Short mmCIF file of C-alpha atoms and ligand atoms in Angstrom, two decimals:
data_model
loop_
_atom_site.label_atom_id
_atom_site.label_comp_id
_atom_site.label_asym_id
_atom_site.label_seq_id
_atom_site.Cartn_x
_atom_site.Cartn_y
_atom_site.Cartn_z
CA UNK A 1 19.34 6.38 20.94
CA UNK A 2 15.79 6.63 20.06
CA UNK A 3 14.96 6.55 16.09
CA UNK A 4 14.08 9.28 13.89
CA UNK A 5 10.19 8.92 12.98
CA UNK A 6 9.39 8.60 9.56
CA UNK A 7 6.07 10.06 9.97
CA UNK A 8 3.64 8.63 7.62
CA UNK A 9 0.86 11.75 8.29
CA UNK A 10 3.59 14.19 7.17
CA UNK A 11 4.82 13.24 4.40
CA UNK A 12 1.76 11.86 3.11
CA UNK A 13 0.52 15.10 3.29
CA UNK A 14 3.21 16.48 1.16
CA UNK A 15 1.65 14.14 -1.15
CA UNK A 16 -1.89 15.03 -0.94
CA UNK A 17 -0.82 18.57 -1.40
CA UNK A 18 0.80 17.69 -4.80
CA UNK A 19 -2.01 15.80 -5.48
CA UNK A 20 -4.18 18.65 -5.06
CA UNK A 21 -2.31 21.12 -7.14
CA UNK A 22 -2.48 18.58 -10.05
CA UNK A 23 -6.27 18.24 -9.23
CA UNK A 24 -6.66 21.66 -9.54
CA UNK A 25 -4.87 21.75 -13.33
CA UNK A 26 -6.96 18.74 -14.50
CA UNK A 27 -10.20 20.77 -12.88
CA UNK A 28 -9.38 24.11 -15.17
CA UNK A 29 -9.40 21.49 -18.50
CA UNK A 30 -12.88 20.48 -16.99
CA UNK A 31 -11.95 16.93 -15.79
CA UNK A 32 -12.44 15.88 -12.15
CA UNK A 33 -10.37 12.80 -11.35
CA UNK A 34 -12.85 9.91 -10.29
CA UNK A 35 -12.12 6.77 -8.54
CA UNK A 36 -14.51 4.13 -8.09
CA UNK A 37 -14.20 1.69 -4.75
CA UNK A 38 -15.89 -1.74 -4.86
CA UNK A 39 -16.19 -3.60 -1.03
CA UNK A 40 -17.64 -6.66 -1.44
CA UNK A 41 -19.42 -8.20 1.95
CA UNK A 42 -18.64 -6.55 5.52
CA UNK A 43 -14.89 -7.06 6.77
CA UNK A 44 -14.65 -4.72 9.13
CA UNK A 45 -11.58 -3.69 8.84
CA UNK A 46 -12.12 -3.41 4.98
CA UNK A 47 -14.70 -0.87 5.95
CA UNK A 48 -12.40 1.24 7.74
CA UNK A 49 -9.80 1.54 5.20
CA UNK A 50 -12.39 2.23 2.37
CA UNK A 51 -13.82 5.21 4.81
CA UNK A 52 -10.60 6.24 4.96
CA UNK A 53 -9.79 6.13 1.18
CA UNK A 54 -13.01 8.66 0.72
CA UNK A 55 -12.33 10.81 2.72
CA UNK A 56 -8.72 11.35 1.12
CA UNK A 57 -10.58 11.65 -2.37
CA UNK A 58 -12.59 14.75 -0.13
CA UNK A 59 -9.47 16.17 1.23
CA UNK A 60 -7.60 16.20 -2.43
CA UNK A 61 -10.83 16.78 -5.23
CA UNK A 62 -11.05 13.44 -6.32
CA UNK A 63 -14.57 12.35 -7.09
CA UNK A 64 -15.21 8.78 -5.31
CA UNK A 65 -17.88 6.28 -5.89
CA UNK A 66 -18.31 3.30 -3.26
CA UNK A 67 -19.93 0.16 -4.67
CA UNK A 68 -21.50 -2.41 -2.12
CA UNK A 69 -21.78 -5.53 -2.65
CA UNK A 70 -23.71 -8.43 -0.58
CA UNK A 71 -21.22 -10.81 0.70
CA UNK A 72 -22.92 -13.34 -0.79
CA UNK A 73 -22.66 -11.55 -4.36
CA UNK A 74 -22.10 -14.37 -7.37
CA UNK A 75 -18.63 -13.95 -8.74
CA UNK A 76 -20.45 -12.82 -12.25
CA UNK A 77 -22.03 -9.68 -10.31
CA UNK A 78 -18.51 -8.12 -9.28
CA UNK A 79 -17.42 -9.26 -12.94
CA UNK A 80 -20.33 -7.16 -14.25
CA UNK A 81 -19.76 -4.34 -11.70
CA UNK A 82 -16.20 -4.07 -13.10
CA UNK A 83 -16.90 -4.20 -16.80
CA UNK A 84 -19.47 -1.52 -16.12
CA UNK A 85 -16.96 0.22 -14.01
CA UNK A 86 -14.07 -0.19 -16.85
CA UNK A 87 -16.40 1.01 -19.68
CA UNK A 88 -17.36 4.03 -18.23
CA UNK A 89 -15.17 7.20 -19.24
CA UNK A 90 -16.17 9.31 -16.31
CA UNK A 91 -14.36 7.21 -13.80
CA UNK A 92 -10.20 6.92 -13.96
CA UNK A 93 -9.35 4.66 -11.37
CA UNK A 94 -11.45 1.49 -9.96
CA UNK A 95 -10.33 -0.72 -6.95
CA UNK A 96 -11.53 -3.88 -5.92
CA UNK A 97 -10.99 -3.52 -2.00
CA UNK A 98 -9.32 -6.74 -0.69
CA UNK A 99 -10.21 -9.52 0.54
CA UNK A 100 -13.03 -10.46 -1.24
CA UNK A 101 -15.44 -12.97 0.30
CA UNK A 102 -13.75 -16.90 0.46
CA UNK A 103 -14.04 -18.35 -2.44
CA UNK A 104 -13.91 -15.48 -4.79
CA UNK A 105 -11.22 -15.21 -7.00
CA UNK A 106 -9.29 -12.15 -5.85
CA UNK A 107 -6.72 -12.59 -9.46
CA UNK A 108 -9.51 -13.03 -12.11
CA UNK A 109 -11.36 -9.80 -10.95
CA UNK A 110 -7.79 -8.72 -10.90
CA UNK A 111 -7.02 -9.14 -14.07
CA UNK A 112 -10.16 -7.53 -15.45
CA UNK A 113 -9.69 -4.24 -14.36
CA UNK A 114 -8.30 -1.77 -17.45
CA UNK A 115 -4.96 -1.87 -16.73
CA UNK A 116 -5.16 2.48 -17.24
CA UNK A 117 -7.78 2.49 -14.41
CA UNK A 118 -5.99 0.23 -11.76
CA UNK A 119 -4.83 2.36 -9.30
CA UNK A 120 -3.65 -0.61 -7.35
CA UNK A 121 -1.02 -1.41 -9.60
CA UNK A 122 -1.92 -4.69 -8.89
CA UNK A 123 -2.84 -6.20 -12.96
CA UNK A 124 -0.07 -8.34 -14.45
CA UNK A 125 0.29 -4.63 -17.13
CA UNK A 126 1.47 -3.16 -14.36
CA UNK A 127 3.51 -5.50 -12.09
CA UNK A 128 4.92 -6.52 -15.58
CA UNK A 129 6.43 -3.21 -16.67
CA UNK A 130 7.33 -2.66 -13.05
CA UNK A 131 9.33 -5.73 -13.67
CA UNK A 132 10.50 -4.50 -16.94
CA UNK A 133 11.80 -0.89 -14.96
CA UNK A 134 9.51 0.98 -16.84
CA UNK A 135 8.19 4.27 -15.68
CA UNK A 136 4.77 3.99 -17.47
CA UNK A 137 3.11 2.24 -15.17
CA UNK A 138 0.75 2.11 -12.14
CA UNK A 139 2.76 1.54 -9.15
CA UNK A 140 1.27 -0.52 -6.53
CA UNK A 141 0.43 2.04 -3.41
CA UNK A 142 2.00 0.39 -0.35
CA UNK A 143 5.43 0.12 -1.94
CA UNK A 144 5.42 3.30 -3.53
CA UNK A 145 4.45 4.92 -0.69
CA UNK A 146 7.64 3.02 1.77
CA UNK A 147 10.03 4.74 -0.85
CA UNK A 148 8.64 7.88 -0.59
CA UNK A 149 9.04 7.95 3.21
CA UNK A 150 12.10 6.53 3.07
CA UNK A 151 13.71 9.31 0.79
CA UNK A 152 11.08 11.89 2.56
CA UNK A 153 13.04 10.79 5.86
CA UNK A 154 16.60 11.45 4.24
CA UNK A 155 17.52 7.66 4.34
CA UNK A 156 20.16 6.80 1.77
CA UNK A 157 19.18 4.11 -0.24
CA UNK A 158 21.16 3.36 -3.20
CA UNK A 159 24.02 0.90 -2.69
CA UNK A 160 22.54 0.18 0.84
CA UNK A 161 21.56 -3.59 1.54
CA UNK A 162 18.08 -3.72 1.91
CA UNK A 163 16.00 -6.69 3.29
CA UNK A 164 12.72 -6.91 2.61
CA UNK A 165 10.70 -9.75 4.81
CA UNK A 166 7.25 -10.82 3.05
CA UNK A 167 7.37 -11.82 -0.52
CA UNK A 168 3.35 -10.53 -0.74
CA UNK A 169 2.12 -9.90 -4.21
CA UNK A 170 1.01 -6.71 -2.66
CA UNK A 171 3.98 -5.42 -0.88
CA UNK A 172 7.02 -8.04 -0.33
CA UNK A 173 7.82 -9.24 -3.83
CA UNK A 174 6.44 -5.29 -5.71
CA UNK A 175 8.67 -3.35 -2.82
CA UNK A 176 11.82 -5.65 -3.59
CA UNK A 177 11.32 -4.46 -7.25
CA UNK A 178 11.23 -0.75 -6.15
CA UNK A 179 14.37 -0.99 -3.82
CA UNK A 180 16.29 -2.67 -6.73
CA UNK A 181 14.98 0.08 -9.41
CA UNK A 182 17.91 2.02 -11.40
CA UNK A 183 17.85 5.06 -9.87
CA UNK A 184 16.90 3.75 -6.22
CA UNK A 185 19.01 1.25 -6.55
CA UNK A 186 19.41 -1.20 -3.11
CA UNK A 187 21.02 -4.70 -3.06
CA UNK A 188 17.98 -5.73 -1.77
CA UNK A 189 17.30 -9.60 -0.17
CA UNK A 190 13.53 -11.00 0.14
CA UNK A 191 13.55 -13.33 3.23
CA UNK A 192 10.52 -15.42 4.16
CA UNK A 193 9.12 -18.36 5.96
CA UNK A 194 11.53 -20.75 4.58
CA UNK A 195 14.56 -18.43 5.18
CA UNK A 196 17.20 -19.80 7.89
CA UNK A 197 18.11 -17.36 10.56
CA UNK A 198 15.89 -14.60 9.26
CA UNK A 199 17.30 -12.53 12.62
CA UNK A 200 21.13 -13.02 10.63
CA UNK A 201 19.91 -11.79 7.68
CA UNK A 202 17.97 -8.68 8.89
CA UNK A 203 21.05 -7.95 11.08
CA UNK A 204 22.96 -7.57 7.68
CA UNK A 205 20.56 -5.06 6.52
CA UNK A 206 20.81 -1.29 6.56
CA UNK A 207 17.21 -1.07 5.60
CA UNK A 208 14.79 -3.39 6.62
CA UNK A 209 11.03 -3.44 5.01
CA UNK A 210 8.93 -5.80 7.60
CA UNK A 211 5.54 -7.13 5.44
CA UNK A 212 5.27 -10.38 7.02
CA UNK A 213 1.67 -9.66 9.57
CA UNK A 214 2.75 -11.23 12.23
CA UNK A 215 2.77 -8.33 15.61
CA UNK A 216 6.36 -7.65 16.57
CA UNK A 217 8.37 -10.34 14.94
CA UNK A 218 11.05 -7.65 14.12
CA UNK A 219 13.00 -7.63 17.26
CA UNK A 220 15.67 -4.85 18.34
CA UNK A 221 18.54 -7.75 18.53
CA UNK A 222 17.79 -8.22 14.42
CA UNK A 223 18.24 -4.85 13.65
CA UNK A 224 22.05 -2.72 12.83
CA UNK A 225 22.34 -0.12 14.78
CA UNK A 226 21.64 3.55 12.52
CA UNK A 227 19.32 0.83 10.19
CA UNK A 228 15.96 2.05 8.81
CA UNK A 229 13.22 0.13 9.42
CA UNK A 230 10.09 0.55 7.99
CA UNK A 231 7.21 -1.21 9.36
CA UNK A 232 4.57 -2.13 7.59
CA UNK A 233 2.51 -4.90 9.31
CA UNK A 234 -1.26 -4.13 11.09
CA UNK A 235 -1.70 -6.38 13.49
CA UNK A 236 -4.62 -7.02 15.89
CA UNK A 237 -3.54 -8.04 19.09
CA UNK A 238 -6.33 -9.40 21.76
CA UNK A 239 -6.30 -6.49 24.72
CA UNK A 240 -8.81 -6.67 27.43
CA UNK A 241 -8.16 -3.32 28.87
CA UNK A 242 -8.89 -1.77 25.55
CA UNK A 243 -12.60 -0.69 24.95
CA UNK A 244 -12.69 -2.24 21.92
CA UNK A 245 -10.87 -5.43 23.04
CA UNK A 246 -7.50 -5.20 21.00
CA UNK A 247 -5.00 -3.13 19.94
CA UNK A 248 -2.88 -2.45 16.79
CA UNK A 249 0.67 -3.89 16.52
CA UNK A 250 3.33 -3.69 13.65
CA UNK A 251 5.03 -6.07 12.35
CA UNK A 252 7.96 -4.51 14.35
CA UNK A 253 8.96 -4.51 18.37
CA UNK A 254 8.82 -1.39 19.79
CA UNK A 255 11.89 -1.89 21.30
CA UNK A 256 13.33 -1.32 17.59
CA UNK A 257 13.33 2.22 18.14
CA UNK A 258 15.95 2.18 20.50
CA UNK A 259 18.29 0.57 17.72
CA UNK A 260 17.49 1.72 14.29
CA UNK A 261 18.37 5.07 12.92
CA UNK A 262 14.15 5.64 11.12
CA UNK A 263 11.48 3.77 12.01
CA UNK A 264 8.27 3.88 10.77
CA UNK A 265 4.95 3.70 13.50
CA UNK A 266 2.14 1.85 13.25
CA UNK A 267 -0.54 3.61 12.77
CA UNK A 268 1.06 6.49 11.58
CA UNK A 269 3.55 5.71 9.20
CA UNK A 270 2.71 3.67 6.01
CA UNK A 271 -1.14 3.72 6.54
CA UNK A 272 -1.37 7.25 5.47
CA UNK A 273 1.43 6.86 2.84
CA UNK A 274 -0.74 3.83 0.69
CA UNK A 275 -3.46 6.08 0.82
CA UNK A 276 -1.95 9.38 -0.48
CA UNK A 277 0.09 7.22 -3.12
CA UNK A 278 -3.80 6.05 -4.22
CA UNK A 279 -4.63 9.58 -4.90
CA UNK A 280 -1.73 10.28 -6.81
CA UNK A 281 -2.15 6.73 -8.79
CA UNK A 282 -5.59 8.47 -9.15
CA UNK A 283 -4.76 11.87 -10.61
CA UNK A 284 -2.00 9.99 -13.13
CA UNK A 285 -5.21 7.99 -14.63
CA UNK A 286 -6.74 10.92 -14.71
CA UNK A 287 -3.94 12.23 -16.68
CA UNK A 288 -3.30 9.68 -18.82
CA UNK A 289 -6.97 8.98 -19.96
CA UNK A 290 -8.25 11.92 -20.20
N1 GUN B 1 -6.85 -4.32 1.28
C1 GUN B 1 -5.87 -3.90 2.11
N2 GUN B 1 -5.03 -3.07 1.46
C2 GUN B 1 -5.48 -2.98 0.18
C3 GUN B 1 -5.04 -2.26 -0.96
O1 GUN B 1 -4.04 -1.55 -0.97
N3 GUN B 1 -5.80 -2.42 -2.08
C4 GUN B 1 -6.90 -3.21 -2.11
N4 GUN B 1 -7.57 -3.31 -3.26
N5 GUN B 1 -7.34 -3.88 -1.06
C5 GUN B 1 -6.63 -3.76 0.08
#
């Protein structure tokens, strides 16, 4: 058996196309939806996915605004970037790309973004009235965008166990929230380092969320047969016969597919999904502040 994909380009472009149609009604009551990207210092890979975060905001109408910073930028200039950024009624949504440069404190700039204008769902506002099951909040990217491709793909979900490994701030512990949501509504079990016989417990699972970033824990021995898996791990793994010396790997073993009923790829699957749940996080601030 070979698994269905749940193709992160598609329906992410479902996404972007709904985007654009709400784009287009906020255009005709002259507002253009504006989202402002700080990168602080040069992470490669941070420059990649802010590239790739622009050109979305091309594809879909949204306005962007990059801000660089120096890597070796005093905490008080990003503070002053961001107060700038949150006082300014022409932009809707301002993200902080992550991580910043060591010894930067990634939750105090965190916590003063406007919680209407963080379109990373990432401010204690938001993760609180996610915790509270309220729908009036900014919905951090990644997870939204693994239950979108999970119901995109046709996967049941509610009453279905659901494991989630990774207890991140970003995805693991805001993802576990989702899955348990009324209306989604999962039995859903957050393993992690300290859990024993994490292979057991994923074996339980009819859907399986792997945030952990480490390249192909997930093996096809942990995984029911028919379960979804949705990977959601980018790993760089060294590769000498690869130009650029590595390659990408999820958090999940290939040989998964030959088990599971969805799986997710990597690239491909929840890359494109963060993004196009960014623009709509965009367009709602837009909406909401406007
Ligand atoms: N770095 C990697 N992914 C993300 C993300 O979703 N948001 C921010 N701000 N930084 C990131």
């Amino acid at each position: 058996m070979s698994a269905q994909v749940l193709d992160g380009k598609a329906c992410g472009a479902e996404v972007e196309a709904e985007v654009k149609a709400k784009v287009s009604v906020l255009n005709e009551r002259g507002i253009t939806p504006h989202l402002a990207v700080v990168i602080v210092g040069d992470d490669p890979a941070s420059h990649v996915y802010v590239g790739a975060k622009e050109r979305a905001c091309e594809r879909v109408g949204v306005k962007s605004t990059r801000i660089d910073l120096p890597a070796d930028s005093d905490f008080s200039k990003v503070v002053d970037v961001v107060e700038k950024l949150n006082s300014d009624p022409s932009v809707h949504g301002i993200l902080v790309q992550s991580p910043l440069p060591k010894g930067m404190d990634e939750l105090a700039i965190t916590d003063m973004i406007d919680p209407a204008k963080d379109v990373d769902g990432f401010h204690p506002v938001n993760l609180g009235r996610l915790v509270q099951g309220r729908a009036d909040g900014l919905v951090p990217c990644t997870p939204a965008g693994v239950i979108r491709l999970l119901e995109w793909g046709g996967v049941d979900i509610s009453g279905k166990n659901a494991v989630v490994i990774g207890r991140s701030r970003i995805v693991g512990a805001p993802v576990s929230l989702l899955l348990g949501r009324k209306g989604v509504d999962a039995t859903v079990t957050i393993s992690h380092s300290r859990t024993s016989d994490i292979a057991d417990v994923c074996r339980a699972a009819d859907i399986v969320i792997a945030a952990v970033g480490r390249a192909e824990m997930v093996q096809a021995d942990w995984v029911k047969q028919g379960a979804a898996v949705v990977d959601v791990g980018v790993n760089r793994v060294d590769d000498e016969s690869r130009e650029r010396g590595y390659r990408l790997a999820g958090d999940v073993h290939p040989d998964v597919a030959d088990v599971a009923g969805h799986l997710s790829p990597v690239p491909g699957g929840v890359g494109p999904m963060t993004i196009a749940m960014l623009m709509l996080n965009t367009v709602t601030a837009a909406e909401s502040n406007s």
